[in-house]
Amino acid sequence: MNAKTVAGTACAVPSDHDAALAKRAHQTLDALIDGTLPVSARFGDETVDIPTPAVSLLREILGYMAHGKAVALAPLHAELTTRQAADLLQVSRTHLVQLLDDERIACRKVGSHRRVRVEDILEFRRETESRRHKALDELTARDQELGLQ
């Protein structure tokens, strides 16, 4: 597995071998998660009970890795610089600053620098994707009405 940095956060970039292992582990965790009980995991000579929410998160991580996707973890309350936030959104820093100035994304000032919470960036991205899907659905319906599809 290769390590990479995105938005100032270390990422796990799986190799093909890692992706295959992740796929098998993902399928195994699927069978083990019942929603309430912790899962026991063995690490060398140690057995550890892992709480269900952590197992669910691990399962999701493994699912992404099984498809060759890079994965990074950050607490939702973490704050990013404008460069890191722009990288996370895959936009220019200038565009992000405009979004902050227009109050489309919340931020706070530390001296003359802006800080943006990860959860605010992720919420903006979800809302943007939702608007895109809605617009695409409307265009598809319009095409059907006009007999273009």
Tab-separated table of N, CA and C in Angstrom:
chain	number	residue	atom	x	y	z
A	1	MET	N	0.852	-1.171	0.000
A	1	MET	CA	0.000	0.000	0.000
A	1	MET	C	0.895	1.230	0.000
A	2	ASN	N	0.521	2.178	-0.826
A	2	ASN	CA	1.249	3.429	-0.908
A	2	ASN	C	0.575	4.462	-0.033
A	3	ALA	N	1.392	5.338	0.544
A	3	ALA	CA	0.834	6.446	1.323
A	3	ALA	C	0.878	7.691	0.454
A	4	LYS	N	-0.121	8.523	0.577
A	4	LYS	CA	-0.248	9.745	-0.208
A	4	LYS	C	-0.858	10.793	0.704
A	5	THR	N	-0.635	12.056	0.423
A	5	THR	CA	-1.242	13.112	1.219
A	5	THR	C	-2.223	13.898	0.366
A	6	VAL	N	-3.458	14.019	0.853
A	6	VAL	CA	-4.494	14.805	0.194
A	6	VAL	C	-5.095	15.714	1.246
A	7	ALA	N	-5.194	16.982	0.933
A	7	ALA	CA	-5.759	17.972	1.859
A	7	ALA	C	-5.059	17.911	3.212
A	8	GLY	N	-3.735	17.653	3.175
A	8	GLY	CA	-2.959	17.620	4.405
A	8	GLY	C	-3.179	16.394	5.252
A	9	THR	N	-3.892	15.391	4.729
A	9	THR	CA	-4.197	14.182	5.476
A	9	THR	C	-3.590	12.987	4.770
A	10	ALA	N	-2.963	12.095	5.526
A	10	ALA	CA	-2.386	10.898	4.934
A	10	ALA	C	-3.492	9.994	4.413
A	11	CYS	N	-3.272	9.425	3.227
A	11	CYS	CA	-4.236	8.524	2.600
A	11	CYS	C	-3.595	7.167	2.400
A	12	ALA	N	-4.425	6.132	2.416
A	12	ALA	CA	-3.982	4.794	2.075
A	12	ALA	C	-4.409	4.521	0.646
A	13	VAL	N	-3.442	4.307	-0.241
A	13	VAL	CA	-3.720	4.006	-1.643
A	13	VAL	C	-3.406	2.529	-1.845
A	14	PRO	N	-4.439	1.698	-2.051
A	14	PRO	CA	-4.205	0.253	-2.100
A	14	PRO	C	-3.575	-0.221	-3.411
A	15	SER	N	-2.673	-1.194	-3.280
A	15	SER	CA	-2.150	-1.881	-4.455
A	15	SER	C	-3.208	-2.892	-4.903
A	16	ASP	N	-2.982	-3.573	-6.009
A	16	ASP	CA	-3.926	-4.595	-6.468
A	16	ASP	C	-4.048	-5.712	-5.434
A	17	HIS	N	-2.911	-6.090	-4.845
A	17	HIS	CA	-2.927	-7.142	-3.812
A	17	HIS	C	-3.733	-6.679	-2.597
A	18	ASP	N	-3.506	-5.430	-2.178
A	18	ASP	CA	-4.255	-4.879	-1.041
A	18	ASP	C	-5.753	-4.836	-1.340
A	19	ALA	N	-6.103	-4.476	-2.570
A	19	ALA	CA	-7.520	-4.406	-2.961
A	19	ALA	C	-8.164	-5.784	-2.853
A	20	ALA	N	-7.440	-6.823	-3.264
A	20	ALA	CA	-7.980	-8.188	-3.177
A	20	ALA	C	-8.166	-8.596	-1.719
A	21	LEU	N	-7.199	-8.267	-0.873
A	21	LEU	CA	-7.330	-8.565	0.563
A	21	LEU	C	-8.490	-7.790	1.167
A	22	ALA	N	-8.620	-6.526	0.786
A	22	ALA	CA	-9.700	-5.684	1.306
A	22	ALA	C	-11.059	-6.248	0.907
A	23	LYS	N	-11.164	-6.752	-0.316
A	23	LYS	CA	-12.434	-7.322	-0.779
A	23	LYS	C	-12.830	-8.519	0.078
A	24	ARG	N	-11.873	-9.393	0.350
A	24	ARG	CA	-12.159	-10.573	1.175
A	24	ARG	C	-12.524	-10.159	2.609
A	25	ALA	N	-11.794	-9.213	3.158
A	25	ALA	CA	-12.075	-8.750	4.525
A	25	ALA	C	-13.435	-8.059	4.584
A	26	HIS	N	-13.775	-7.285	3.563
A	26	HIS	CA	-15.068	-6.602	3.499
A	26	HIS	C	-16.205	-7.617	3.523
A	27	GLN	N	-16.074	-8.666	2.721
A	27	GLN	CA	-17.107	-9.707	2.674
A	27	GLN	C	-17.225	-10.430	4.015
A	28	THR	N	-16.100	-10.666	4.663
A	28	THR	CA	-16.103	-11.337	5.962
A	28	THR	C	-16.791	-10.469	7.012
A	29	LEU	N	-16.473	-9.179	7.020
A	29	LEU	CA	-17.101	-8.272	7.991
A	29	LEU	C	-18.599	-8.158	7.737
A	30	ASP	N	-19.007	-8.197	6.474
A	30	ASP	CA	-20.433	-8.176	6.153
A	30	ASP	C	-21.176	-9.271	6.903
A	31	ALA	N	-20.566	-10.442	6.943
A	31	ALA	CA	-21.204	-11.589	7.587
A	31	ALA	C	-21.171	-11.473	9.117
A	32	LEU	N	-20.210	-10.736	9.650
A	32	LEU	CA	-20.053	-10.656	11.102
A	32	LEU	C	-20.879	-9.559	11.766
A	33	ILE	N	-21.158	-8.500	11.033
A	33	ILE	CA	-21.849	-7.353	11.631
A	33	ILE	C	-23.327	-7.661	11.774
A	34	ASP	N	-23.808	-7.633	13.021
A	34	ASP	CA	-25.246	-7.836	13.238
A	34	ASP	C	-25.910	-6.566	13.761
A	35	GLY	N	-25.136	-5.497	13.925
A	35	GLY	CA	-25.706	-4.219	14.307
A	35	GLY	C	-25.609	-3.876	15.781
A	36	THR	N	-25.388	-4.862	16.647
A	36	THR	CA	-25.385	-4.538	18.074
A	36	THR	C	-24.161	-5.057	18.818
A	37	LEU	N	-23.681	-6.213	18.442
A	37	LEU	CA	-22.590	-6.833	19.189
A	37	LEU	C	-21.230	-6.424	18.638
A	38	PRO	N	-20.244	-6.233	19.521
A	38	PRO	CA	-18.899	-5.954	19.026
A	38	PRO	C	-18.344	-7.192	18.315
A	39	VAL	N	-17.359	-6.984	17.485
A	39	VAL	CA	-16.712	-8.072	16.764
A	39	VAL	C	-15.352	-8.308	17.404
A	40	SER	N	-15.028	-9.570	17.667
A	40	SER	CA	-13.716	-9.913	18.218
A	40	SER	C	-12.735	-10.085	17.073
A	41	ALA	N	-11.582	-9.454	17.199
A	41	ALA	CA	-10.536	-9.562	16.184
A	41	ALA	C	-9.254	-10.017	16.860
A	42	ARG	N	-8.513	-10.837	16.178
A	42	ARG	CA	-7.261	-11.364	16.721
A	42	ARG	C	-6.093	-10.691	16.021
A	43	PHE	N	-5.205	-10.102	16.801
A	43	PHE	CA	-3.990	-9.476	16.311
A	43	PHE	C	-2.823	-10.155	16.993
A	44	GLY	N	-2.167	-11.072	16.297
A	44	GLY	CA	-1.097	-11.855	16.913
A	44	GLY	C	-1.679	-12.698	18.025
A	45	ASP	N	-1.186	-12.519	19.232
A	45	ASP	CA	-1.683	-13.267	20.388
A	45	ASP	C	-2.813	-12.553	21.111
A	46	GLU	N	-3.131	-11.344	20.700
A	46	GLU	CA	-4.161	-10.542	21.361
A	46	GLU	C	-5.504	-10.652	20.647
A	47	THR	N	-6.572	-10.755	21.425
A	47	THR	CA	-7.929	-10.681	20.894
A	47	THR	C	-8.556	-9.409	21.432
A	48	VAL	N	-9.134	-8.638	20.534
A	48	VAL	CA	-9.695	-7.338	20.893
A	48	VAL	C	-11.146	-7.284	20.445
A	49	ASP	N	-12.035	-6.783	21.314
A	49	ASP	CA	-13.421	-6.541	20.931
A	49	ASP	C	-13.502	-5.145	20.331
A	50	ILE	N	-14.025	-5.076	19.104
A	50	ILE	CA	-14.133	-3.806	18.399
A	50	ILE	C	-15.603	-3.399	18.368
A	51	PRO	N	-15.930	-2.181	18.824
A	51	PRO	CA	-17.327	-1.741	18.846
A	51	PRO	C	-17.932	-1.716	17.439
A	52	THR	N	-19.218	-1.976	17.368
A	52	THR	CA	-19.927	-2.058	16.087
A	52	THR	C	-19.732	-0.823	15.208
A	53	PRO	N	-19.814	0.426	15.741
A	53	PRO	CA	-19.611	1.579	14.855
A	53	PRO	C	-18.220	1.578	14.210
A	54	ALA	N	-17.205	1.151	14.949
A	54	ALA	CA	-15.853	1.097	14.384
A	54	ALA	C	-15.755	-0.003	13.327
A	55	VAL	N	-16.413	-1.115	13.554
A	55	VAL	CA	-16.405	-2.207	12.575
A	55	VAL	C	-17.128	-1.756	11.307
A	56	SER	N	-18.225	-1.034	11.466
A	56	SER	CA	-18.953	-0.529	10.298
A	56	SER	C	-18.079	0.433	9.491
A	57	LEU	N	-17.342	1.290	10.180
A	57	LEU	CA	-16.440	2.220	9.505
A	57	LEU	C	-15.321	1.450	8.804
A	58	LEU	N	-14.762	0.454	9.472
A	58	LEU	CA	-13.724	-0.373	8.872
A	58	LEU	C	-14.256	-1.073	7.622
A	59	ARG	N	-15.482	-1.575	7.695
A	59	ARG	CA	-16.116	-2.243	6.558
A	59	ARG	C	-16.232	-1.283	5.377
A	60	GLU	N	-16.620	-0.044	5.660
A	60	GLU	CA	-16.744	0.947	4.594
A	60	GLU	C	-15.379	1.264	3.977
A	61	ILE	N	-14.366	1.404	4.809
A	61	ILE	CA	-13.005	1.649	4.329
A	61	ILE	C	-12.558	0.508	3.423
A	62	LEU	N	-12.782	-0.723	3.881
A	62	LEU	CA	-12.390	-1.887	3.090
A	62	LEU	C	-13.138	-1.938	1.762
A	63	GLY	N	-14.407	-1.514	1.760
A	63	GLY	CA	-15.175	-1.476	0.527
A	63	GLY	C	-14.550	-0.546	-0.501
A	64	TYR	N	-14.127	0.642	-0.050
A	64	TYR	CA	-13.463	1.572	-0.962
A	64	TYR	C	-12.135	0.991	-1.452
A	65	MET	N	-11.369	0.452	-0.523
A	65	MET	CA	-10.072	-0.111	-0.894
A	65	MET	C	-10.227	-1.289	-1.846
A	66	ALA	N	-11.276	-2.089	-1.672
A	66	ALA	CA	-11.519	-3.232	-2.553
A	66	ALA	C	-11.720	-2.785	-3.999
A	67	HIS	N	-12.177	-1.541	-4.176
A	67	HIS	CA	-12.370	-0.992	-5.520
A	67	HIS	C	-11.189	-0.119	-5.954
A	68	GLY	N	-10.067	-0.230	-5.205
A	68	GLY	CA	-8.855	0.505	-5.566
A	68	GLY	C	-8.862	1.971	-5.224
A	69	LYS	N	-9.822	2.403	-4.390
A	69	LYS	CA	-9.939	3.820	-4.026
A	69	LYS	C	-9.033	4.150	-2.842
A	70	ALA	N	-8.447	5.321	-2.876
A	70	ALA	CA	-7.655	5.814	-1.751
A	70	ALA	C	-8.603	6.201	-0.617
A	71	VAL	N	-8.145	6.037	0.613
A	71	VAL	CA	-8.975	6.325	1.783
A	71	VAL	C	-8.179	7.174	2.764
A	72	ALA	N	-8.860	8.171	3.344
A	72	ALA	CA	-8.270	8.998	4.399
A	72	ALA	C	-9.318	9.198	5.473
A	73	LEU	N	-8.894	9.290	6.698
A	73	LEU	CA	-9.802	9.545	7.817
A	73	LEU	C	-9.469	10.890	8.442
A	74	ALA	N	-10.510	11.618	8.795
A	74	ALA	CA	-10.340	12.882	9.511
A	74	ALA	C	-11.554	13.061	10.405
A	75	PRO	N	-11.358	13.507	11.628
A	75	PRO	CA	-12.514	13.779	12.473
A	75	PRO	C	-13.353	14.890	11.852
A	76	LEU	N	-14.680	14.774	11.968
A	76	LEU	CA	-15.566	15.757	11.351
A	76	LEU	C	-15.351	17.165	11.886
A	77	HIS	N	-14.936	17.280	13.128
A	77	HIS	CA	-14.747	18.611	13.711
A	77	HIS	C	-13.388	19.216	13.361
A	78	ALA	N	-12.542	18.461	12.633
A	78	ALA	CA	-11.220	18.975	12.275
A	78	ALA	C	-11.361	20.212	11.396
A	79	GLU	N	-10.412	21.104	11.520
A	79	GLU	CA	-10.420	22.318	10.715
A	79	GLU	C	-9.296	22.258	9.682
A	80	LEU	N	-9.612	22.772	8.503
A	80	LEU	CA	-8.667	22.769	7.399
A	80	LEU	C	-8.287	24.190	7.023
A	81	THR	N	-7.118	24.322	6.434
A	81	THR	CA	-6.752	25.602	5.833
A	81	THR	C	-7.542	25.732	4.532
A	82	THR	N	-7.535	26.908	3.940
A	82	THR	CA	-8.252	27.080	2.672
A	82	THR	C	-7.625	26.216	1.583
A	83	ARG	N	-6.317	26.013	1.594
A	83	ARG	CA	-5.656	25.155	0.600
A	83	ARG	C	-6.134	23.715	0.760
A	84	GLN	N	-6.162	23.222	1.998
A	84	GLN	CA	-6.605	21.851	2.256
A	84	GLN	C	-8.071	21.666	1.878
A	85	ALA	N	-8.912	22.643	2.221
A	85	ALA	CA	-10.337	22.560	1.899
A	85	ALA	C	-10.544	22.572	0.385
A	86	ALA	N	-9.797	23.405	-0.316
A	86	ALA	CA	-9.894	23.462	-1.781
A	86	ALA	C	-9.469	22.124	-2.385
A	87	ASP	N	-8.404	21.543	-1.858
A	87	ASP	CA	-7.951	20.227	-2.338
A	87	ASP	C	-9.029	19.172	-2.121
A	88	LEU	N	-9.678	19.209	-0.963
A	88	LEU	CA	-10.719	18.224	-0.654
A	88	LEU	C	-11.901	18.353	-1.610
A	89	LEU	N	-12.246	19.581	-1.967
A	89	LEU	CA	-13.347	19.819	-2.906
A	89	LEU	C	-12.905	19.698	-4.366
A	90	GLN	N	-11.617	19.631	-4.572
A	90	GLN	CA	-11.036	19.582	-5.917
A	90	GLN	C	-11.397	20.836	-6.722
A	91	VAL	N	-11.221	21.975	-6.066
A	91	VAL	CA	-11.424	23.272	-6.715
A	91	VAL	C	-10.199	24.131	-6.425
A	92	SER	N	-10.098	25.255	-7.105
A	92	SER	CA	-8.972	26.154	-6.835
A	92	SER	C	-9.175	26.833	-5.481
A	93	ARG	N	-8.079	27.270	-4.894
A	93	ARG	CA	-8.175	27.978	-3.623
A	93	ARG	C	-8.947	29.276	-3.824
A	94	THR	N	-8.755	29.938	-4.955
A	94	THR	CA	-9.469	31.181	-5.259
A	94	THR	C	-10.984	30.949	-5.272
A	95	HIS	N	-11.416	29.862	-5.907
A	95	HIS	CA	-12.851	29.551	-5.956
A	95	HIS	C	-13.376	29.271	-4.542
A	96	LEU	N	-12.611	28.521	-3.754
A	96	LEU	CA	-13.044	28.233	-2.386
A	96	LEU	C	-13.189	29.525	-1.588
A	97	VAL	N	-12.226	30.410	-1.692
A	97	VAL	CA	-12.285	31.681	-0.954
A	97	VAL	C	-13.534	32.461	-1.357
A	98	GLN	N	-13.889	32.425	-2.643
A	98	GLN	CA	-15.111	33.099	-3.101
A	98	GLN	C	-16.339	32.470	-2.443
A	99	LEU	N	-16.363	31.124	-2.365
A	99	LEU	CA	-17.474	30.437	-1.687
A	99	LEU	C	-17.560	30.845	-0.217
A	100	LEU	N	-16.408	30.998	0.429
A	100	LEU	CA	-16.381	31.418	1.835
A	100	LEU	C	-16.858	32.860	1.965
A	101	ASP	N	-16.378	33.727	1.069
A	101	ASP	CA	-16.782	35.139	1.107
A	101	ASP	C	-18.283	35.294	0.852
A	102	ASP	N	-18.837	34.432	-0.007
A	102	ASP	CA	-20.274	34.463	-0.300
A	102	ASP	C	-21.091	33.741	0.774
A	103	GLU	N	-20.420	33.247	1.793
A	103	GLU	CA	-21.030	32.522	2.921
A	103	GLU	C	-21.790	31.274	2.475
A	104	ARG	N	-21.333	30.658	1.377
A	104	ARG	CA	-21.933	29.393	0.940
A	104	ARG	C	-21.351	28.237	1.731
A	105	ILE	N	-20.160	28.456	2.311
A	105	ILE	CA	-19.526	27.503	3.217
A	105	ILE	C	-19.098	28.288	4.445
A	106	ALA	N	-19.411	27.751	5.620
A	106	ALA	CA	-19.046	28.429	6.868
A	106	ALA	C	-17.533	28.337	7.101
A	107	CYS	N	-17.009	29.348	7.744
A	107	CYS	CA	-15.598	29.326	8.138
A	107	CYS	C	-15.430	30.236	9.347
A	108	ARG	N	-14.257	30.167	9.931
A	108	ARG	CA	-13.932	31.105	11.006
A	108	ARG	C	-12.550	31.661	10.734
A	109	LYS	N	-12.275	32.802	11.316
A	109	LYS	CA	-10.982	33.450	11.118
A	109	LYS	C	-10.085	33.195	12.321
A	110	VAL	N	-8.845	32.892	12.016
A	110	VAL	CA	-7.797	32.797	13.029
A	110	VAL	C	-6.758	33.833	12.605
A	111	GLY	N	-6.823	34.997	13.239
A	111	GLY	CA	-6.011	36.116	12.767
A	111	GLY	C	-6.552	36.523	11.402
A	112	SER	N	-5.686	36.499	10.398
A	112	SER	CA	-6.133	36.843	9.044
A	112	SER	C	-6.406	35.591	8.203
A	113	HIS	N	-6.262	34.414	8.806
A	113	HIS	CA	-6.435	33.153	8.082
A	113	HIS	C	-7.813	32.551	8.344
A	114	ARG	N	-8.361	31.932	7.311
A	114	ARG	CA	-9.648	31.245	7.446
A	114	ARG	C	-9.415	29.779	7.772
A	115	ARG	N	-10.329	29.219	8.567
A	115	ARG	CA	-10.317	27.787	8.867
A	115	ARG	C	-11.710	27.259	8.550
A	116	VAL	N	-11.761	26.078	7.922
A	116	VAL	CA	-13.011	25.482	7.483
A	116	VAL	C	-13.118	24.090	8.087
A	117	ARG	N	-14.277	23.784	8.679
A	117	ARG	CA	-14.473	22.459	9.267
A	117	ARG	C	-14.704	21.422	8.170
A	118	VAL	N	-14.145	20.232	8.364
A	118	VAL	CA	-14.321	19.132	7.416
A	118	VAL	C	-15.808	18.867	7.199
A	119	GLU	N	-16.593	18.859	8.261
A	119	GLU	CA	-18.019	18.551	8.117
A	119	GLU	C	-18.729	19.592	7.254
A	120	ASP	N	-18.296	20.863	7.293
A	120	ASP	CA	-18.911	21.887	6.447
A	120	ASP	C	-18.548	21.678	4.978
A	121	ILE	N	-17.320	21.273	4.721
A	121	ILE	CA	-16.896	20.978	3.347
A	121	ILE	C	-17.675	19.784	2.808
A	122	LEU	N	-17.797	18.726	3.622
A	122	LEU	CA	-18.516	17.526	3.177
A	122	LEU	C	-19.997	17.812	2.949
A	123	GLU	N	-20.580	18.658	3.792
A	123	GLU	CA	-21.995	19.035	3.621
A	123	GLU	C	-22.174	19.831	2.330
A	124	PHE	N	-21.267	20.761	2.056
A	124	PHE	CA	-21.340	21.526	0.814
A	124	PHE	C	-21.242	20.591	-0.393
A	125	ARG	N	-20.329	19.629	-0.313
A	125	ARG	CA	-20.162	18.685	-1.422
A	125	ARG	C	-21.421	17.847	-1.623
A	126	ARG	N	-22.036	17.384	-0.519
A	126	ARG	CA	-23.290	16.609	-0.620
A	126	ARG	C	-24.396	17.441	-1.260
A	127	GLU	N	-24.543	18.691	-0.817
A	127	GLU	CA	-25.577	19.567	-1.373
A	127	GLU	C	-25.333	19.833	-2.855
A	128	THR	N	-24.084	20.054	-3.225
A	128	THR	CA	-23.743	20.308	-4.622
A	128	THR	C	-24.061	19.086	-5.483
A	129	GLU	N	-23.701	17.906	-5.001
A	129	GLU	CA	-23.990	16.677	-5.746
A	129	GLU	C	-25.492	16.454	-5.864
A	130	SER	N	-26.230	16.772	-4.821
A	130	SER	CA	-27.682	16.616	-4.843
A	130	SER	C	-28.302	17.539	-5.896
A	131	ARG	N	-27.840	18.792	-5.946
A	131	ARG	CA	-28.336	19.739	-6.954
A	131	ARG	C	-28.004	19.256	-8.366
A	132	ARG	N	-26.806	18.710	-8.545
A	132	ARG	CA	-26.407	18.197	-9.863
A	132	ARG	C	-27.309	17.046	-10.294
A	133	HIS	N	-27.570	16.118	-9.367
A	133	HIS	CA	-28.436	14.978	-9.688
A	133	HIS	C	-29.847	15.443	-10.035
A	134	LYS	N	-30.349	16.414	-9.277
A	134	LYS	CA	-31.693	16.933	-9.537
A	134	LYS	C	-31.750	17.584	-10.923
A	135	ALA	N	-30.743	18.371	-11.248
A	135	ALA	CA	-30.701	19.030	-12.559
A	135	ALA	C	-30.607	17.999	-13.677
A	136	LEU	N	-29.812	16.967	-13.481
A	136	LEU	CA	-29.695	15.918	-14.493
A	136	LEU	C	-31.017	15.173	-14.676
A	137	ASP	N	-31.693	14.898	-13.578
A	137	ASP	CA	-33.006	14.242	-13.657
A	137	ASP	C	-33.999	15.116	-14.427
A	138	GLU	N	-33.973	16.417	-14.163
A	138	GLU	CA	-34.870	17.333	-14.873
A	138	GLU	C	-34.557	17.384	-16.366
A	139	LEU	N	-33.266	17.391	-16.707
A	139	LEU	CA	-32.883	17.392	-18.120
A	139	LEU	C	-33.301	16.091	-18.810
A	140	THR	N	-33.144	14.981	-18.113
A	140	THR	CA	-33.539	13.686	-18.665
A	140	THR	C	-35.043	13.657	-18.908
A	141	ALA	N	-35.818	14.139	-17.947
A	141	ALA	CA	-37.281	14.180	-18.103
A	141	ALA	C	-37.660	15.082	-19.277
A	142	ARG	N	-36.989	16.202	-19.419
A	142	ARG	CA	-37.268	17.132	-20.523
A	142	ARG	C	-36.961	16.492	-21.868
A	143	ASP	N	-35.822	15.778	-21.926
A	143	ASP	CA	-35.461	15.066	-23.154
A	143	ASP	C	-36.530	14.047	-23.528
A	144	GLN	N	-37.045	13.352	-22.536
A	144	GLN	CA	-38.084	12.337	-22.787
A	144	GLN	C	-39.365	13.003	-23.276
A	145	GLU	N	-39.728	14.129	-22.671
A	145	GLU	CA	-40.920	14.865	-23.100
A	145	GLU	C	-40.804	15.303	-24.562
A	146	LEU	N	-39.601	15.697	-24.958
A	146	LEU	CA	-39.375	16.179	-26.310
A	146	LEU	C	-39.090	15.043	-27.287
A	147	GLY	N	-39.040	13.806	-26.765
A	147	GLY	CA	-38.782	12.650	-27.617
A	147	GLY	C	-37.347	12.551	-28.093
A	148	LEU	N	-36.425	13.145	-27.343
A	148	LEU	CA	-35.007	13.094	-27.733
A	148	LEU	C	-34.297	11.839	-27.213
A	149	GLN	N	-34.980	11.070	-26.393
A	149	GLN	CA	-34.342	9.865	-25.876
A	149	GLN	C	-35.081	8.639	-26.293
